[in-house]
Short mmCIF file of C-alpha atoms and ligand atoms in Angstrom, two decimals:
data_model
loop_
_atom_site.label_atom_id
_atom_site.label_comp_id
_atom_site.label_asym_id
_atom_site.label_seq_id
_atom_site.Cartn_x
_atom_site.Cartn_y
_atom_site.Cartn_z
CA MET A 264 -0.45 -25.15 9.26
CA GLN A 265 -3.04 -24.75 6.60
CA VAL A 266 -4.21 -21.31 5.52
CA PRO A 267 -7.24 -21.33 3.22
CA LEU A 268 -6.39 -20.28 -0.33
CA THR A 269 -8.92 -17.59 -1.20
CA VAL A 270 -9.05 -14.91 -3.87
CA ARG A 271 -8.73 -12.31 -1.09
CA ASP A 272 -5.04 -13.25 -0.98
CA PHE A 273 -4.46 -11.62 -4.37
CA ILE A 274 -5.91 -8.22 -3.47
CA ASP A 275 -4.54 -8.33 0.09
CA ARG A 276 -1.01 -8.83 -1.24
CA ALA A 277 -1.40 -6.02 -3.76
CA GLU A 278 -2.61 -3.70 -1.04
CA SER A 279 0.17 -4.51 1.39
CA VAL A 280 3.09 -4.77 -1.05
CA TYR A 281 2.19 -2.35 -3.86
CA PRO A 282 -0.36 0.12 -2.35
CA ASP A 283 0.84 3.09 -4.42
CA ARG A 284 1.14 1.40 -7.78
CA ILE A 285 -1.50 2.07 -10.45
CA ALA A 286 -3.83 -0.95 -10.48
CA PHE A 287 -5.64 -0.32 -13.75
CA VAL A 288 -6.26 2.02 -16.61
CA ASP A 289 -9.97 1.73 -17.32
CA GLU A 290 -11.35 1.71 -20.86
CA PRO A 291 -11.62 5.38 -21.86
CA ASP A 292 -14.27 4.75 -24.51
CA GLN A 293 -17.27 3.34 -22.66
CA PRO A 294 -20.82 4.46 -21.81
CA ALA A 295 -20.12 4.78 -18.06
CA THR A 296 -17.62 7.27 -16.69
CA PRO A 297 -14.28 5.46 -16.63
CA LEU A 298 -12.99 4.71 -13.14
CA GLY A 299 -9.67 5.76 -11.73
CA PRO A 300 -6.89 5.23 -12.45
CA TRP A 301 -6.80 3.82 -8.93
CA THR A 302 -3.83 2.57 -6.97
CA TYR A 303 -3.94 -0.90 -5.50
CA GLY A 304 -4.62 0.74 -2.13
CA GLU A 305 -7.69 2.36 -3.65
CA LEU A 306 -8.79 -0.77 -5.48
CA ALA A 307 -8.70 -2.73 -2.22
CA ALA A 308 -10.69 0.00 -0.45
CA LYS A 309 -13.31 0.01 -3.24
CA ALA A 310 -13.58 -3.79 -3.14
CA ARG A 311 -14.26 -3.48 0.62
CA ALA A 312 -16.85 -0.80 -0.09
CA GLN A 313 -18.58 -3.07 -2.59
CA ALA A 314 -18.58 -5.93 -0.05
CA ALA A 315 -19.99 -3.59 2.62
CA PHE A 316 -22.71 -2.54 0.21
CA LEU A 317 -23.62 -6.19 -0.40
CA ASP A 318 -23.77 -6.56 3.41
CA ASP A 319 -26.30 -3.73 3.46
CA LEU A 320 -28.35 -5.53 0.81
CA ARG A 321 -28.22 -8.59 3.06
CA VAL A 322 -26.65 -10.80 0.42
CA PRO A 323 -25.40 -13.75 2.46
CA VAL A 324 -22.09 -15.57 2.19
CA GLY A 325 -22.62 -17.95 -0.75
CA GLY A 326 -25.19 -15.59 -2.34
CA ARG A 327 -24.79 -15.08 -6.08
CA VAL A 328 -23.95 -11.69 -7.57
CA ALA A 329 -24.01 -11.45 -11.36
CA VAL A 330 -22.19 -8.89 -13.47
CA ILE A 331 -23.05 -8.56 -17.16
CA SER A 332 -20.32 -6.45 -18.61
CA GLN A 333 -17.68 -6.00 -21.22
CA ASN A 334 -14.22 -5.71 -19.75
CA SER A 335 -14.25 -2.84 -17.28
CA ALA A 336 -12.59 -1.74 -14.06
CA ARG A 337 -15.92 -2.25 -12.31
CA LEU A 338 -15.97 -5.90 -13.30
CA LEU A 339 -12.33 -6.24 -12.25
CA THR A 340 -13.15 -4.76 -8.84
CA SER A 341 -16.06 -7.19 -8.46
CA PHE A 342 -13.72 -10.19 -8.67
CA PHE A 343 -12.56 -9.12 -5.23
CA GLY A 344 -15.52 -7.13 -3.85
CA VAL A 345 -17.85 -10.10 -4.42
CA SER A 346 -15.79 -13.30 -4.04
CA GLY A 347 -13.32 -11.82 -1.55
CA TRP A 348 -15.98 -11.79 1.16
CA GLY A 349 -17.44 -15.22 0.45
CA ARG A 350 -20.09 -14.38 -2.11
CA VAL A 351 -20.21 -16.00 -5.52
CA LEU A 352 -19.51 -13.93 -8.62
CA VAL A 353 -21.39 -14.89 -11.78
CA PRO A 354 -19.72 -13.02 -14.67
CA VAL A 355 -22.12 -13.24 -17.61
CA ASN A 356 -21.17 -13.16 -21.28
CA PHE A 357 -22.29 -9.71 -22.40
CA ARG A 358 -22.87 -10.93 -25.95
CA LEU A 359 -25.76 -13.19 -25.00
CA ALA A 360 -29.36 -12.53 -26.08
CA VAL A 361 -31.99 -11.61 -23.47
CA PRO A 362 -33.53 -15.11 -23.12
CA GLU A 363 -30.04 -16.57 -22.60
CA ILE A 364 -29.23 -14.04 -19.88
CA GLN A 365 -32.61 -14.62 -18.23
CA TYR A 366 -31.88 -18.33 -18.05
CA ILE A 367 -28.46 -17.82 -16.44
CA ILE A 368 -29.69 -15.31 -13.89
CA GLU A 369 -32.59 -17.52 -12.92
CA HIS A 370 -30.57 -20.74 -12.86
CA SER A 371 -27.80 -19.23 -10.76
CA GLY A 372 -30.35 -17.75 -8.36
CA ALA A 373 -28.60 -14.37 -8.35
CA ASP A 374 -29.75 -11.90 -5.67
CA VAL A 375 -28.01 -8.98 -7.31
CA VAL A 376 -27.32 -8.17 -10.96
CA TYR A 377 -25.09 -5.36 -12.23
CA ALA A 378 -25.16 -4.53 -15.96
CA ASP A 379 -23.11 -2.29 -18.20
CA PRO A 380 -25.12 0.79 -19.34
CA ALA A 381 -25.18 -0.60 -22.91
CA LEU A 382 -27.03 -3.64 -21.57
CA LYS A 383 -29.24 -1.96 -19.00
CA ASP A 384 -32.51 -2.79 -20.80
CA VAL A 385 -32.02 -6.40 -19.87
CA LEU A 386 -32.33 -5.50 -16.18
CA ASP A 387 -36.05 -4.72 -16.55
CA GLN A 388 -36.60 -8.19 -17.93
CA LEU A 389 -35.10 -10.03 -14.96
CA ASP A 390 -36.85 -11.27 -11.89
CA VAL A 391 -34.21 -10.20 -9.38
CA THR A 392 -34.45 -8.25 -6.14
CA HIS A 393 -31.56 -5.85 -6.72
CA THR A 394 -30.44 -4.59 -10.12
CA PHE A 395 -27.90 -1.85 -10.78
CA VAL A 396 -26.46 -0.13 -13.81
CA LEU A 397 -22.67 0.00 -13.68
CA GLY A 398 -21.57 3.61 -13.66
CA GLU A 399 -24.53 4.73 -11.61
CA ASP A 400 -22.42 3.35 -8.81
CA ASP A 401 -22.80 5.72 -5.91
CA GLN A 402 -24.23 2.64 -4.27
CA MET A 403 -21.86 0.03 -5.62
CA PHE A 404 -18.80 1.58 -4.06
CA ALA A 405 -20.85 3.28 -1.34
CA SER A 406 -18.02 4.87 0.56
CA GLU A 407 -14.34 4.22 0.63
CA ALA A 408 -14.43 4.13 4.40
CA ALA A 409 -17.09 1.41 4.49
CA GLN A 410 -15.94 -1.74 6.24
CA PRO A 411 -17.55 -5.04 5.32
CA ARG A 412 -18.31 -7.76 7.81
CA GLU A 413 -15.47 -10.27 7.77
CA TRP A 414 -16.10 -13.62 6.09
CA ALA A 415 -16.41 -15.63 9.29
CA ASN A 416 -15.09 -18.97 8.04
CA PRO A 417 -13.10 -18.52 4.85
CA ASP A 418 -13.15 -21.81 3.00
CA GLU A 419 -10.91 -22.59 0.03
CA ASN A 420 -13.42 -25.18 -1.17
CA ALA A 421 -16.27 -22.68 -1.31
CA THR A 422 -17.46 -21.65 -4.76
CA ALA A 423 -15.94 -18.31 -5.78
CA THR A 424 -17.34 -17.94 -9.29
CA ILE A 425 -19.90 -19.66 -11.50
CA ASN A 426 -19.03 -19.40 -15.17
CA TYR A 427 -21.73 -20.39 -17.60
CA THR A 428 -20.40 -22.18 -20.64
CA SER A 429 -22.00 -23.66 -23.72
CA GLY A 430 -21.36 -27.34 -24.09
CA THR A 431 -23.15 -30.36 -25.32
CA THR A 432 -26.56 -29.47 -23.93
CA ALA A 433 -29.15 -27.04 -25.21
CA ARG A 434 -28.68 -24.83 -22.14
CA PRO A 435 -25.36 -23.57 -20.85
CA LYS A 436 -24.03 -25.17 -17.68
CA GLY A 437 -22.74 -23.24 -14.66
CA VAL A 438 -19.16 -24.22 -13.92
CA GLN A 439 -18.55 -23.90 -10.19
CA LEU A 440 -14.96 -22.86 -9.55
CA THR A 441 -13.77 -22.83 -5.97
CA HIS A 442 -11.31 -20.42 -4.38
CA ARG A 443 -8.78 -23.24 -4.41
CA ASN A 444 -9.38 -23.92 -8.14
CA LEU A 445 -8.91 -20.27 -9.03
CA TRP A 446 -5.95 -19.74 -6.71
CA LEU A 447 -3.97 -22.66 -8.06
CA ASN A 448 -4.91 -21.98 -11.67
CA ALA A 449 -3.80 -18.36 -11.38
CA THR A 450 -0.51 -19.07 -9.63
CA THR A 451 0.39 -22.02 -11.84
CA PHE A 452 -0.44 -19.93 -14.90
CA GLY A 453 1.74 -17.16 -13.52
CA LEU A 454 4.58 -19.62 -12.98
CA HIS A 455 4.53 -21.05 -16.50
CA THR A 456 4.19 -17.67 -18.19
CA THR A 457 6.65 -16.02 -15.72
CA VAL A 458 4.40 -13.21 -14.55
CA SER A 459 6.64 -10.92 -12.50
CA ASP A 460 6.00 -7.61 -10.77
CA ARG A 461 7.41 -5.84 -13.83
CA ASP A 462 4.62 -6.85 -16.18
CA VAL A 463 1.98 -4.60 -17.68
CA TYR A 464 -1.08 -6.60 -18.66
CA LEU A 465 -3.57 -5.82 -21.42
CA HIS A 466 -7.04 -7.31 -20.89
CA THR A 467 -7.81 -8.38 -24.46
CA LEU A 468 -9.46 -11.57 -23.26
CA PRO A 469 -12.98 -11.08 -21.89
CA MET A 470 -12.83 -11.25 -18.08
CA PHE A 471 -16.10 -13.20 -18.02
CA HIS A 472 -14.51 -15.98 -20.08
CA CYS A 473 -13.25 -18.32 -17.40
CA ASN A 474 -12.31 -15.23 -15.40
CA GLY A 475 -9.88 -14.00 -17.99
CA TRP A 476 -7.98 -17.29 -17.51
CA GLY A 477 -6.86 -16.14 -14.06
CA MET A 478 -5.08 -12.95 -15.07
CA PRO A 479 -7.25 -10.57 -13.00
CA TYR A 480 -6.03 -12.50 -9.93
CA ILE A 481 -2.35 -13.08 -10.61
CA GLN A 482 -1.64 -9.67 -12.16
CA THR A 483 -3.25 -8.10 -9.11
CA ALA A 484 -1.15 -10.16 -6.69
CA MET A 485 2.00 -8.97 -8.47
CA GLY A 486 0.92 -5.32 -8.35
CA ASN A 487 0.94 -4.91 -12.13
CA LYS A 488 -0.81 -2.26 -14.13
CA GLN A 489 -3.85 -3.72 -15.91
CA VAL A 490 -4.97 -1.98 -19.05
CA VAL A 491 -8.66 -2.60 -19.70
CA LEU A 492 -9.80 -3.08 -23.29
CA ARG A 493 -13.55 -3.10 -23.89
CA GLN A 494 -13.63 -4.13 -27.53
CA VAL A 495 -11.11 -6.19 -29.45
CA ASP A 496 -9.59 -4.32 -32.36
CA GLY A 497 -6.17 -5.12 -33.82
CA ALA A 498 -4.93 -1.55 -34.30
CA GLU A 499 -6.22 -0.47 -30.89
CA ILE A 500 -4.39 -3.37 -29.25
CA LEU A 501 -1.13 -2.22 -30.88
CA ARG A 502 -1.80 1.38 -29.86
CA ARG A 503 -2.39 0.48 -26.21
CA ILE A 504 0.66 -1.77 -26.11
CA ASP A 505 2.65 1.21 -27.28
CA GLU A 506 1.04 3.75 -24.96
CA HIS A 507 1.20 1.69 -21.76
CA GLY A 508 4.33 -0.41 -22.27
CA VAL A 509 2.31 -3.64 -22.22
CA THR A 510 4.31 -6.84 -21.77
CA MET A 511 1.61 -9.52 -21.77
CA LEU A 512 -1.79 -10.33 -23.25
CA CYS A 513 -3.99 -13.37 -23.85
CA GLY A 514 -6.41 -14.23 -26.61
CA ALA A 515 -7.92 -16.71 -29.02
CA PRO A 516 -6.22 -17.33 -32.38
CA ALA A 517 -8.77 -15.02 -34.05
CA VAL A 518 -7.50 -12.11 -31.91
CA ILE A 519 -3.94 -12.81 -32.98
CA SER A 520 -5.03 -12.78 -36.63
CA MET A 521 -6.59 -9.34 -36.08
CA VAL A 522 -3.35 -8.06 -34.56
CA LEU A 523 -1.32 -9.48 -37.47
CA ASP A 524 -3.64 -7.77 -39.96
CA ALA A 525 -3.31 -4.47 -38.11
CA ALA A 526 0.49 -4.87 -37.89
CA ALA A 527 0.68 -5.21 -41.68
CA GLU A 528 -0.79 -1.69 -41.94
CA TRP A 529 1.07 -0.24 -38.96
CA ASP A 530 3.30 2.77 -39.55
CA GLY A 531 6.65 2.51 -37.78
CA PRO A 532 8.14 -0.11 -35.44
CA ILE A 533 5.70 -2.71 -34.13
CA PRO A 534 4.83 -1.93 -30.49
CA GLY A 535 6.16 -4.36 -27.91
CA ARG A 536 8.86 -5.89 -30.17
CA ASP A 537 11.00 -8.33 -28.16
CA ARG A 538 8.96 -7.46 -25.07
CA VAL A 539 5.42 -8.84 -25.38
CA ARG A 540 4.37 -12.40 -24.52
CA VAL A 541 1.08 -13.46 -26.01
CA VAL A 542 -0.75 -16.45 -24.55
CA VAL A 543 -3.11 -18.15 -26.96
CA ALA A 544 -5.87 -20.70 -26.34
CA GLY A 545 -9.46 -21.45 -27.20
CA ALA A 546 -8.79 -23.22 -30.48
CA PRO A 547 -5.74 -24.74 -32.16
CA PRO A 548 -3.69 -21.89 -33.65
CA PRO A 549 -2.39 -22.49 -37.19
CA THR A 550 1.39 -23.02 -37.45
CA ARG A 551 1.58 -20.15 -39.91
CA THR A 552 0.01 -17.75 -37.40
CA ILE A 553 2.56 -18.82 -34.79
CA ALA A 554 5.45 -18.27 -37.20
CA ARG A 555 4.07 -14.84 -38.12
CA VAL A 556 3.91 -13.78 -34.46
CA ALA A 557 7.69 -14.30 -34.27
CA ASP A 558 8.54 -12.94 -37.73
CA GLU A 559 6.22 -9.98 -38.01
CA LEU A 560 5.72 -8.92 -34.39
CA SER A 561 8.79 -10.31 -32.65
CA TRP A 562 6.58 -11.27 -29.69
CA GLU A 563 6.87 -14.50 -27.74
CA PHE A 564 4.09 -16.98 -28.50
CA ILE A 565 2.85 -19.25 -25.69
CA GLN A 566 0.00 -21.71 -26.14
CA ILE A 567 -2.13 -23.14 -23.38
CA TYR A 568 -4.97 -25.61 -23.55
CA GLY A 569 -7.88 -26.15 -21.20
CA LEU A 570 -11.56 -25.55 -20.60
CA THR A 571 -13.66 -23.35 -18.36
CA GLU A 572 -14.22 -26.55 -16.35
CA THR A 573 -10.49 -26.85 -15.73
CA ALA A 574 -10.06 -23.20 -14.65
CA PRO A 575 -8.67 -23.53 -17.55
CA LEU A 576 -4.96 -24.40 -17.38
CA LEU A 577 -4.19 -28.01 -18.33
CA THR A 578 -1.25 -27.86 -20.71
CA VAL A 579 1.26 -25.24 -21.71
CA ASN A 580 3.56 -24.96 -24.70
CA ARG A 581 6.38 -22.46 -24.50
CA SER A 582 9.59 -22.49 -26.51
CA ARG A 583 12.29 -24.31 -24.55
CA THR A 584 16.06 -24.03 -24.70
CA GLU A 585 16.25 -27.32 -26.59
CA TRP A 586 14.56 -25.54 -29.52
CA ASP A 587 16.79 -22.47 -29.56
CA ASP A 588 18.73 -23.54 -32.65
CA LEU A 589 15.70 -24.52 -34.70
CA ASP A 590 14.58 -22.33 -37.56
CA GLY A 591 11.41 -20.32 -37.11
CA LEU A 592 9.07 -22.69 -38.90
CA GLU A 593 10.30 -25.76 -37.03
CA ARG A 594 9.84 -23.95 -33.73
CA ALA A 595 6.36 -22.82 -34.79
CA LYS A 596 5.43 -26.42 -35.63
CA ARG A 597 6.43 -27.54 -32.15
CA LEU A 598 4.51 -24.65 -30.62
CA SER A 599 1.34 -25.57 -32.53
CA ARG A 600 0.70 -28.48 -30.16
CA ALA A 601 -1.48 -27.88 -27.10
CA GLY A 602 1.48 -28.55 -24.83
CA VAL A 603 2.72 -30.48 -21.84
CA PRO A 604 0.85 -30.76 -18.54
CA ALA A 605 1.20 -27.75 -16.26
CA LEU A 606 2.56 -28.34 -12.75
CA GLY A 607 0.13 -30.52 -10.80
CA VAL A 608 -1.90 -31.57 -13.85
CA ARG A 609 -2.20 -35.16 -15.07
CA VAL A 610 -3.36 -35.80 -18.60
CA ARG A 611 -4.20 -39.04 -20.37
CA VAL A 612 -5.90 -40.07 -23.57
CA ASP A 613 -8.37 -42.92 -23.17
CA GLY A 614 -9.01 -45.83 -25.56
CA GLN A 615 -11.52 -43.76 -27.54
CA GLY A 616 -9.03 -40.95 -28.02
CA GLU A 617 -10.59 -38.56 -25.48
CA VAL A 618 -8.28 -36.25 -23.55
CA GLN A 619 -8.90 -36.57 -19.81
CA ALA A 620 -7.36 -34.73 -16.90
CA GLN A 621 -6.92 -34.58 -13.15
CA SER A 622 -5.81 -31.43 -11.38
CA ASN A 623 -6.49 -29.02 -8.57
CA HIS A 624 -8.03 -26.67 -11.11
CA VAL A 625 -10.78 -29.05 -12.21
CA LEU A 626 -14.26 -27.79 -11.37
CA GLU A 627 -16.16 -28.59 -8.20
CA GLY A 628 -19.25 -29.36 -10.25
CA TYR A 629 -21.89 -27.94 -12.54
CA TRP A 630 -24.18 -25.72 -10.51
CA GLU A 631 -27.27 -27.70 -9.53
CA GLN A 632 -26.61 -30.37 -12.15
CA PRO A 633 -25.32 -33.39 -10.24
CA ASP A 634 -25.87 -35.79 -13.14
CA ALA A 635 -23.85 -33.70 -15.57
CA THR A 636 -21.15 -33.39 -12.90
CA ALA A 637 -21.00 -37.14 -12.36
CA ASP A 638 -20.71 -37.72 -16.13
CA ALA A 639 -17.95 -35.16 -16.53
CA LEU A 640 -15.94 -36.62 -13.62
CA ASP A 641 -16.71 -40.27 -14.30
CA GLY A 642 -13.96 -42.58 -13.11
CA GLY A 643 -12.15 -39.79 -11.26
CA TRP A 644 -10.96 -38.13 -14.47
CA PHE A 645 -12.38 -35.00 -16.05
CA HIS A 646 -13.67 -35.76 -19.55
CA THR A 647 -12.71 -32.87 -21.83
CA GLY A 648 -14.72 -34.00 -24.86
CA ASP A 649 -11.64 -33.17 -26.95
CA GLY A 650 -10.00 -35.81 -29.08
CA GLY A 651 -6.25 -35.96 -29.24
CA ILE A 652 -3.01 -37.81 -28.81
CA ILE A 653 0.03 -37.51 -26.63
CA ASP A 654 3.00 -37.53 -29.01
CA ASP A 655 6.38 -39.18 -28.41
CA GLU A 656 7.74 -36.02 -26.77
CA GLY A 657 4.86 -36.06 -24.28
CA TYR A 658 3.00 -33.16 -25.91
CA VAL A 659 -0.79 -33.19 -26.10
CA VAL A 660 -2.09 -32.53 -29.61
CA ILE A 661 -5.78 -31.70 -29.99
CA ALA A 662 -6.90 -33.20 -33.28
CA ASP A 663 -10.60 -33.75 -33.00
CA ARG A 664 -13.68 -33.02 -30.91
CA LYS A 665 -15.82 -35.72 -29.36
CA LYS A 666 -18.41 -33.23 -28.15
CA ASP A 667 -20.94 -31.49 -30.34
CA VAL A 668 -19.48 -28.05 -29.89
CA ILE A 669 -18.35 -25.48 -32.43
CA ILE A 670 -15.64 -23.01 -31.50
CA SER A 671 -15.90 -19.75 -33.39
CA GLY A 672 -13.56 -16.90 -32.53
CA GLY A 673 -12.61 -18.75 -29.33
CA GLU A 674 -16.19 -18.90 -28.00
CA ASN A 675 -18.06 -22.19 -27.62
CA VAL A 676 -21.31 -22.63 -29.47
CA SER A 677 -23.48 -25.63 -28.67
CA SER A 678 -24.73 -27.17 -31.93
CA ILE A 679 -27.83 -28.40 -30.14
CA GLU A 680 -28.70 -24.93 -28.93
CA VAL A 681 -28.60 -23.55 -32.49
CA GLU A 682 -30.53 -26.58 -33.78
CA ASP A 683 -33.20 -25.95 -31.14
CA ALA A 684 -33.52 -22.33 -32.20
CA LEU A 685 -33.83 -23.27 -35.88
CA MET A 686 -36.32 -26.05 -35.21
CA ALA A 687 -38.57 -23.47 -33.56
CA HIS A 688 -39.09 -21.95 -37.04
CA PRO A 689 -42.28 -23.32 -38.60
CA ALA A 690 -40.69 -23.95 -42.02
CA VAL A 691 -37.81 -26.06 -40.66
CA ARG A 692 -38.36 -29.84 -40.75
CA GLU A 693 -34.85 -31.09 -40.02
CA VAL A 694 -31.62 -29.43 -39.14
CA ALA A 695 -28.01 -30.30 -38.43
CA VAL A 696 -25.63 -27.65 -37.16
CA ILE A 697 -21.94 -28.33 -37.66
CA GLY A 698 -18.70 -26.37 -37.55
CA THR A 699 -16.92 -25.81 -40.85
CA PRO A 700 -13.35 -24.54 -41.18
CA ASP A 701 -12.86 -20.81 -41.62
CA GLU A 702 -9.67 -18.83 -42.03
CA LYS A 703 -10.69 -15.92 -39.81
CA TRP A 704 -12.96 -17.39 -37.11
CA GLY A 705 -11.50 -20.90 -36.89
CA GLU A 706 -14.89 -22.48 -37.38
CA LEU A 707 -18.15 -21.19 -38.81
CA VAL A 708 -21.55 -22.12 -37.43
CA THR A 709 -23.08 -23.90 -40.41
CA ALA A 710 -26.69 -25.08 -40.62
CA LEU A 711 -27.85 -27.78 -43.01
CA ILE A 712 -31.61 -27.53 -43.31
CA VAL A 713 -34.50 -29.49 -44.73
CA THR A 714 -37.57 -27.27 -45.05
CA ASP A 715 -41.25 -28.09 -45.43
CA GLY A 716 -41.01 -26.86 -49.02
CA SER A 717 -42.11 -23.31 -48.25
CA ASP A 718 -40.15 -20.41 -49.53
CA VAL A 719 -38.08 -19.54 -46.46
CA GLY A 720 -34.83 -17.67 -47.01
CA GLU A 721 -31.53 -17.54 -45.13
CA ASP A 722 -32.27 -14.03 -43.88
CA ASP A 723 -35.58 -15.14 -42.34
CA LEU A 724 -33.88 -17.95 -40.49
CA VAL A 725 -31.06 -15.77 -39.20
CA ALA A 726 -33.53 -13.08 -38.07
CA HIS A 727 -35.51 -15.79 -36.28
CA CYS A 728 -32.39 -17.02 -34.45
CA ARG A 729 -31.30 -13.49 -33.57
CA GLU A 730 -34.25 -13.17 -31.19
CA ARG A 731 -33.08 -16.23 -29.28
CA LEU A 732 -29.33 -16.43 -29.55
CA ALA A 733 -26.22 -14.31 -29.12
CA GLY A 734 -24.81 -12.88 -32.36
CA TYR A 735 -21.75 -15.13 -32.39
CA LYS A 736 -23.97 -18.23 -32.32
CA LEU A 737 -26.00 -17.30 -35.41
CA PRO A 738 -25.54 -19.57 -38.44
CA ARG A 739 -23.08 -17.86 -40.78
CA ARG A 740 -23.59 -20.39 -43.54
CA ILE A 741 -26.92 -22.04 -44.36
CA GLU A 742 -27.36 -24.79 -46.92
CA PHE A 743 -30.71 -26.24 -47.89
CA ARG A 744 -30.78 -30.00 -48.38
CA ASP A 745 -33.37 -32.57 -49.47
CA GLU A 746 -32.36 -34.89 -46.66
CA LEU A 747 -29.69 -35.33 -43.96
CA ALA A 748 -27.52 -38.41 -43.48
CA ARG A 749 -28.90 -40.54 -40.66
CA THR A 750 -28.23 -43.95 -39.15
CA ALA A 751 -30.76 -46.77 -39.38
CA THR A 752 -32.11 -45.66 -36.02
CA GLY A 753 -32.56 -42.12 -37.27
CA LYS A 754 -29.56 -40.52 -35.53
CA LEU A 755 -27.88 -37.73 -37.46
CA GLN A 756 -24.51 -38.77 -38.88
CA LYS A 757 -22.71 -35.53 -38.28
CA PHE A 758 -19.32 -36.96 -39.19
CA LYS A 759 -20.70 -37.66 -42.69
CA LEU A 760 -22.18 -34.20 -42.95
CA ARG A 761 -18.88 -32.63 -41.87
CA GLU A 762 -16.74 -34.72 -44.18
CA PRO A 763 -16.95 -32.69 -47.43
CA PHE A 764 -16.05 -29.48 -45.56
CA TRP A 765 -13.08 -30.95 -43.66
CA LYS A 766 -11.59 -33.43 -46.11
CA ASP A 767 -8.53 -31.30 -46.95
CA HIS A 768 -7.72 -30.61 -43.30
CA GLU A 769 -5.25 -32.57 -41.24
CA ARG A 770 -6.98 -31.80 -37.94
CA GLN A 771 -10.73 -32.03 -37.57
CA VAL A 772 -10.85 -28.87 -35.45
CA ASN A 773 -9.73 -25.41 -36.47
P1 LIG B 292 -13.99 -22.89 -23.08
O1 LIG B 292 -14.53 -23.70 -21.97
O2 LIG B 292 -14.99 -21.95 -23.67
O3 LIG B 292 -12.75 -22.17 -22.70
O4 LIG B 292 -13.63 -23.88 -24.29
C1 LIG B 292 -12.79 -24.98 -24.10
C2 LIG B 292 -12.56 -25.69 -25.39
O5 LIG B 292 -11.77 -24.88 -26.27
C3 LIG B 292 -11.75 -26.97 -25.24
O6 LIG B 292 -12.55 -28.07 -24.87
C4 LIG B 292 -11.15 -27.13 -26.62
O7 LIG B 292 -12.08 -27.74 -27.50
C5 LIG B 292 -10.91 -25.70 -27.05
N1 LIG B 292 -9.51 -25.30 -26.81
C6 LIG B 292 -9.04 -24.54 -25.81
N2 LIG B 292 -7.71 -24.35 -25.93
C7 LIG B 292 -7.32 -25.03 -27.02
C8 LIG B 292 -6.06 -25.25 -27.67
N3 LIG B 292 -4.93 -24.70 -27.22
N4 LIG B 292 -6.05 -26.05 -28.77
C9 LIG B 292 -7.19 -26.62 -29.23
N5 LIG B 292 -8.41 -26.43 -28.69
C10 LIG B 292 -8.48 -25.65 -27.59
#
């Protein structure tokens, strides 16, 4: 027998096994009225109501529904209310600038767009049939009794979400993740991080970012309370862990640094001592940060590695019994590697040092970009664009990046996109955008610029970019140069430009 693996399974299980458990605690401090708390029975009913509402709007199976929102219970509900009945959820990065959002909405062909009240102005600037402000949701969750039309032919290979991600091109690409991709990513993730029905999950990671790495699905299936955090803040994270008895959270290394800073100022015992597991990915975490998580927080540190295109789970690194007798620093060193392949994942490093993977979580394709899809999957392996090695214990170590991407605070920034924005300024003749190491953000977006000799300042250039790009993509460091290193054929030699900034670093990514 084969039963299609769809994201409906997660909410259906929660409703049948844990109907009376609290599903979420919504962010109390947000512009819309917080929802709930709802039980899983109520969450399932509201997801049905949302699906029924989309029926009324005549959004077909396969139709795209975009949500532009910080973490919120409404976005969490949409993971099921939209994809659960065969439509495609497009969760959009709320930090993006208006032209970036316009591109994504247009490219995805969304029929419906929901936006957080703080972002509602963007709705007037979109060419979309149905737009709604989250919170003014009499319509979104029309009536609890509403029954949607069943998805006639549930298909595990149908696209469930499209996640736009910045890569090596000037425009972001839409990563098509199928129900099967998401299902297997979420359950395999749950297996390796031992998600049980006794967990309490804190949504520190943005849900739009590769669907919160699968947590909205697996925590729902296990009937766990999900505490929604709208804005990352170290002290607030500690406070919520304390208040709600949180056992698990995920985040980029920059988030962990914020928590460590807040812990240093914290009065009294650190919340979640010997209870919390923190899963870290997005950039290579420094060994020292890993050691501090054990020493100063007494939380378990787990690292995973992957990309939006791989749903994301490829490798996992969790302390194993063989390391029990090691001292803290030795264990931290071993944990600083990206990890070993998760169940069902195959990883190799090709002759050029690129990490490549095969797994059931690897994307179906880039939405309406068959050429980019063929390149990414060339030879039957997914090309990560990351440079690394597999060490003699079989652990993947990410040491380098083949692709022209900067990772700042765990978010990808395409160098080309920032270069394009800067080149649009009349005083800019040449530009190279590179990542430079930074203690807090991992990498800083750094622009090396040759001007036409006019008196343009850093502030002018940043203000110019701000109209086109999200805040986290703006150049944080600008240096003016007389010329930029190029090859004989005129190609920028970025490795030469990066060299002075990275020369004291063992790894060429941070
Ligand atoms: P994204 O698609 O935005 O999730 O970004 C994926 C990229 O983040 C990967 O290609 C890597 O460059 C980087 N990344 C993710 N996890 C790790 C990790 N554990 N160590 C090093 N780099 C990572």
